[in-house]
CSV table of C-alpha atoms in Angstrom, one decimal:
chain,number,residue,atom,x,y,z
A,1,UNK,CA,0.0,0.0,0.0
A,2,UNK,CA,2.9,2.3,0.4
A,3,UNK,CA,3.7,2.2,-3.3
A,4,UNK,CA,0.2,2.3,-4.8
A,5,UNK,CA,-2.0,3.6,-2.0
A,6,UNK,CA,-5.3,2.2,-0.8
A,7,UNK,CA,-6.5,-0.4,-3.4
A,8,UNK,CA,-9.6,0.1,-5.5
A,9,UNK,CA,-10.1,-3.6,-5.8
A,10,UNK,CA,-9.8,-6.3,-3.2
A,11,UNK,CA,-10.0,-9.9,-4.3
A,12,UNK,CA,-11.1,-11.3,-1.0
A,13,UNK,CA,-10.2,-14.9,-1.7
A,14,UNK,CA,-10.0,-17.8,0.8
A,15,UNK,CA,-10.4,-21.4,0.1
A,16,UNK,CA,-9.4,-24.6,1.8
A,17,UNK,CA,-11.3,-27.8,1.9
A,18,UNK,CA,-11.6,-30.7,4.3
A,19,UNK,CA,-10.7,-34.2,3.3
A,20,UNK,CA,-13.6,-36.1,1.9
A,21,UNK,CA,-15.6,-37.3,4.9
A,22,UNK,CA,-19.1,-37.3,6.3
A,23,UNK,CA,-19.6,-34.4,8.7
A,24,UNK,CA,-19.6,-36.7,11.8
A,25,UNK,CA,-16.2,-38.1,10.7
A,26,UNK,CA,-14.5,-34.7,10.1
A,27,UNK,CA,-12.1,-34.1,13.0
A,28,UNK,CA,-12.9,-30.9,15.0
A,29,UNK,CA,-9.5,-29.4,14.1
A,30,UNK,CA,-10.1,-29.9,10.4
A,31,UNK,CA,-13.5,-28.3,10.6
A,32,UNK,CA,-12.1,-25.4,12.5
A,33,UNK,CA,-9.3,-24.9,9.9
A,34,UNK,CA,-11.8,-24.7,7.1
A,35,UNK,CA,-14.0,-22.1,9.0
A,36,UNK,CA,-10.9,-20.2,10.1
A,37,UNK,CA,-9.6,-19.8,6.6
A,38,UNK,CA,-12.8,-19.5,4.6
A,39,UNK,CA,-14.9,-17.4,6.9
A,40,UNK,CA,-12.6,-15.7,9.3
A,41,UNK,CA,-10.1,-15.0,6.6
A,42,UNK,CA,-12.7,-13.2,4.5
A,43,UNK,CA,-13.9,-11.3,7.6
A,44,UNK,CA,-10.4,-10.2,8.5
A,45,UNK,CA,-9.7,-8.8,5.1
A,46,UNK,CA,-13.0,-6.9,5.1
A,47,UNK,CA,-12.3,-5.5,8.6
A,48,UNK,CA,-8.8,-4.4,7.5
A,49,UNK,CA,-9.5,-2.8,4.1
A,50,UNK,CA,-13.0,-1.3,4.3
A,51,UNK,CA,-12.0,1.4,6.8
A,52,UNK,CA,-9.1,2.3,4.5
A,53,UNK,CA,-11.4,2.4,1.4
A,54,UNK,CA,-14.3,4.4,3.0
A,55,UNK,CA,-12.8,7.8,2.2
A,56,UNK,CA,-12.5,6.8,-1.5
A,57,UNK,CA,-16.0,5.5,-1.9
A,58,UNK,CA,-16.8,7.1,-5.2
A,59,UNK,CA,-18.4,4.4,-7.3
A,60,UNK,CA,-18.1,0.7,-6.4
A,61,UNK,CA,-16.8,-1.6,-3.8
A,62,UNK,CA,-17.2,-5.2,-5.1
A,63,UNK,CA,-17.1,-8.1,-2.7
A,64,UNK,CA,-16.8,-11.3,-4.5
A,65,UNK,CA,-16.0,-14.8,-3.2
A,66,UNK,CA,-13.2,-16.8,-4.8
A,67,UNK,CA,-11.5,-20.0,-3.6
A,68,UNK,CA,-7.8,-19.7,-3.0
A,69,UNK,CA,-6.6,-21.2,-6.2
A,70,UNK,CA,-5.5,-20.1,-9.7
A,71,UNK,CA,-8.6,-18.0,-10.7
A,72,UNK,CA,-7.5,-15.2,-8.3
A,73,UNK,CA,-4.3,-14.4,-10.2
A,74,UNK,CA,-6.1,-13.0,-13.3
A,75,UNK,CA,-8.4,-11.0,-11.0
A,76,UNK,CA,-5.4,-9.3,-9.4
A,77,UNK,CA,-4.4,-8.2,-12.9
A,78,UNK,CA,-7.8,-6.4,-13.1
A,79,UNK,CA,-6.7,-4.2,-10.2
A,80,UNK,CA,-4.4,-2.1,-12.5
A,81,UNK,CA,-7.3,-1.6,-14.9
A,82,UNK,CA,-9.9,-0.7,-12.3
A,83,UNK,CA,-7.4,1.4,-10.3
A,84,UNK,CA,-7.5,4.0,-13.1
A,85,UNK,CA,-11.3,4.3,-13.0
A,86,UNK,CA,-11.6,5.7,-9.4
A,87,UNK,CA,-13.8,2.7,-8.5
A,88,UNK,CA,-13.5,0.7,-5.3
A,89,UNK,CA,-13.8,-3.1,-5.6
A,90,UNK,CA,-13.6,-5.9,-3.0
A,91,UNK,CA,-14.0,-9.4,-4.3
A,92,UNK,CA,-15.2,-12.3,-2.1
A,93,UNK,CA,-15.9,-15.5,-4.0
A,94,UNK,CA,-18.1,-18.3,-2.8
A,95,UNK,CA,-19.9,-21.3,-4.3
A,96,UNK,CA,-23.6,-22.0,-4.1
A,97,UNK,CA,-23.3,-25.7,-3.9
A,98,UNK,CA,-23.9,-28.7,-1.7
A,99,UNK,CA,-21.2,-31.3,-2.3
A,100,UNK,CA,-21.2,-34.7,-0.6
A,101,UNK,CA,-18.3,-35.3,1.8
A,102,UNK,CA,-17.3,-31.7,2.2
A,103,UNK,CA,-20.0,-30.2,4.4
A,104,UNK,CA,-17.6,-27.9,6.3
A,105,UNK,CA,-16.4,-26.4,3.0
A,106,UNK,CA,-20.0,-25.9,1.8
A,107,UNK,CA,-21.1,-24.4,5.1
A,108,UNK,CA,-18.2,-21.9,5.0
A,109,UNK,CA,-19.1,-20.7,1.5
A,110,UNK,CA,-22.7,-20.2,2.4
A,111,UNK,CA,-21.5,-18.2,5.4
A,112,UNK,CA,-19.5,-16.0,3.0
A,113,UNK,CA,-22.7,-15.2,1.0
A,114,UNK,CA,-24.5,-14.1,4.2
A,115,UNK,CA,-21.5,-12.1,5.4
A,116,UNK,CA,-21.3,-10.3,2.0
A,117,UNK,CA,-25.0,-9.5,1.9
A,118,UNK,CA,-24.8,-8.1,5.5
A,119,UNK,CA,-21.7,-6.0,4.7
A,120,UNK,CA,-23.5,-4.6,1.6
A,121,UNK,CA,-26.2,-3.1,3.9
A,122,UNK,CA,-23.5,-1.5,6.1
A,123,UNK,CA,-21.6,0.3,3.3
A,124,UNK,CA,-22.1,3.9,2.4
A,125,UNK,CA,-23.5,5.0,-1.0
A,126,UNK,CA,-20.9,4.6,-3.7
A,127,UNK,CA,-19.7,1.3,-2.5
A,128,UNK,CA,-21.0,-2.2,-3.2
A,129,UNK,CA,-20.4,-5.6,-1.8
A,130,UNK,CA,-21.2,-8.4,-4.2
A,131,UNK,CA,-20.9,-12.1,-3.7
A,132,UNK,CA,-19.6,-13.7,-6.8
A,133,UNK,CA,-20.0,-17.4,-7.4
A,134,UNK,CA,-17.3,-18.6,-9.8
A,135,UNK,CA,-19.3,-21.7,-10.8
A,136,UNK,CA,-17.4,-24.9,-11.1
A,137,UNK,CA,-13.7,-24.5,-12.1
A,138,UNK,CA,-11.2,-27.3,-12.7
A,139,UNK,CA,-8.7,-26.9,-9.9
A,140,UNK,CA,-6.8,-29.2,-7.6
A,141,UNK,CA,-9.5,-28.5,-4.9
A,142,UNK,CA,-12.2,-29.7,-7.3
A,143,UNK,CA,-10.1,-32.8,-8.1
A,144,UNK,CA,-10.0,-33.6,-4.4
A,145,UNK,CA,-13.8,-33.9,-4.5
A,146,UNK,CA,-14.6,-35.0,-8.1
A,147,UNK,CA,-11.5,-37.0,-9.0
A,148,UNK,CA,-10.8,-37.3,-12.7
A,149,UNK,CA,-14.3,-36.0,-13.6
A,150,UNK,CA,-13.1,-32.5,-12.5
A,151,UNK,CA,-11.4,-32.2,-15.9
A,152,UNK,CA,-14.8,-31.8,-17.5
A,153,UNK,CA,-15.2,-28.3,-16.0
A,154,UNK,CA,-13.8,-25.0,-17.2
A,155,UNK,CA,-10.2,-24.1,-16.7
A,156,UNK,CA,-9.2,-21.1,-14.5
A,157,UNK,CA,-8.0,-19.0,-17.5
A,158,UNK,CA,-11.4,-19.5,-19.3
A,159,UNK,CA,-13.2,-18.4,-16.1
A,160,UNK,CA,-11.0,-15.4,-15.6
A,161,UNK,CA,-11.9,-14.0,-19.0
A,162,UNK,CA,-15.6,-14.3,-18.4
A,163,UNK,CA,-15.2,-13.0,-14.8
A,164,UNK,CA,-13.2,-9.9,-15.8
A,165,UNK,CA,-15.8,-8.8,-18.4
A,166,UNK,CA,-18.6,-9.3,-15.9
A,167,UNK,CA,-16.8,-7.6,-13.0
A,168,UNK,CA,-15.8,-4.6,-15.0
A,169,UNK,CA,-19.4,-4.0,-15.9
A,170,UNK,CA,-20.8,-4.0,-12.3
A,171,UNK,CA,-22.0,-0.8,-10.7
A,172,UNK,CA,-23.2,0.4,-7.3
A,173,UNK,CA,-26.7,-0.8,-8.3
A,174,UNK,CA,-25.4,-4.4,-7.9
A,175,UNK,CA,-24.7,-3.8,-4.2
A,176,UNK,CA,-25.8,-6.9,-2.2
A,177,UNK,CA,-26.3,-9.1,-5.2
A,178,UNK,CA,-25.2,-12.7,-5.4
A,179,UNK,CA,-24.0,-13.3,-8.9
A,180,UNK,CA,-22.7,-16.2,-10.9
A,181,UNK,CA,-20.0,-16.0,-13.6
């Protein structure tokens, strides 16, 4: 922040998953690790950056929910583009899904949607918090759940192109929305 100042875009991205197990077989420590990363990590980023961004709230604060894998890197590249537009963006990415054997992960992502919608109501005019569901992306995390069938889903680079176009067209009117790329 010393070099570029307060960011206009925050890609609020946290994603870890439990080993495939029924909820009653997931060790407490593993459940806690998923919640600590996926929910508390997102909340900590919001608590740190929103106060810094409030004085700049001119157009848009986007909260989108991404898992901590490859798709986030192209989104960071969008920071330079949006930085020149006087917009404020925060991205938190989540997934509207219920997947067998990863209940802690699913619970954490649903929590992020609720958190994002609540934050949207707390923000001043000119800022927006938007929950962004990336859809199903072929990542190592997906492979841990779906095995070889994960390769049937879109690659992170294909997703990033679609997401960038969508994100750069969002406005303050989208505040509180839950959108899917």
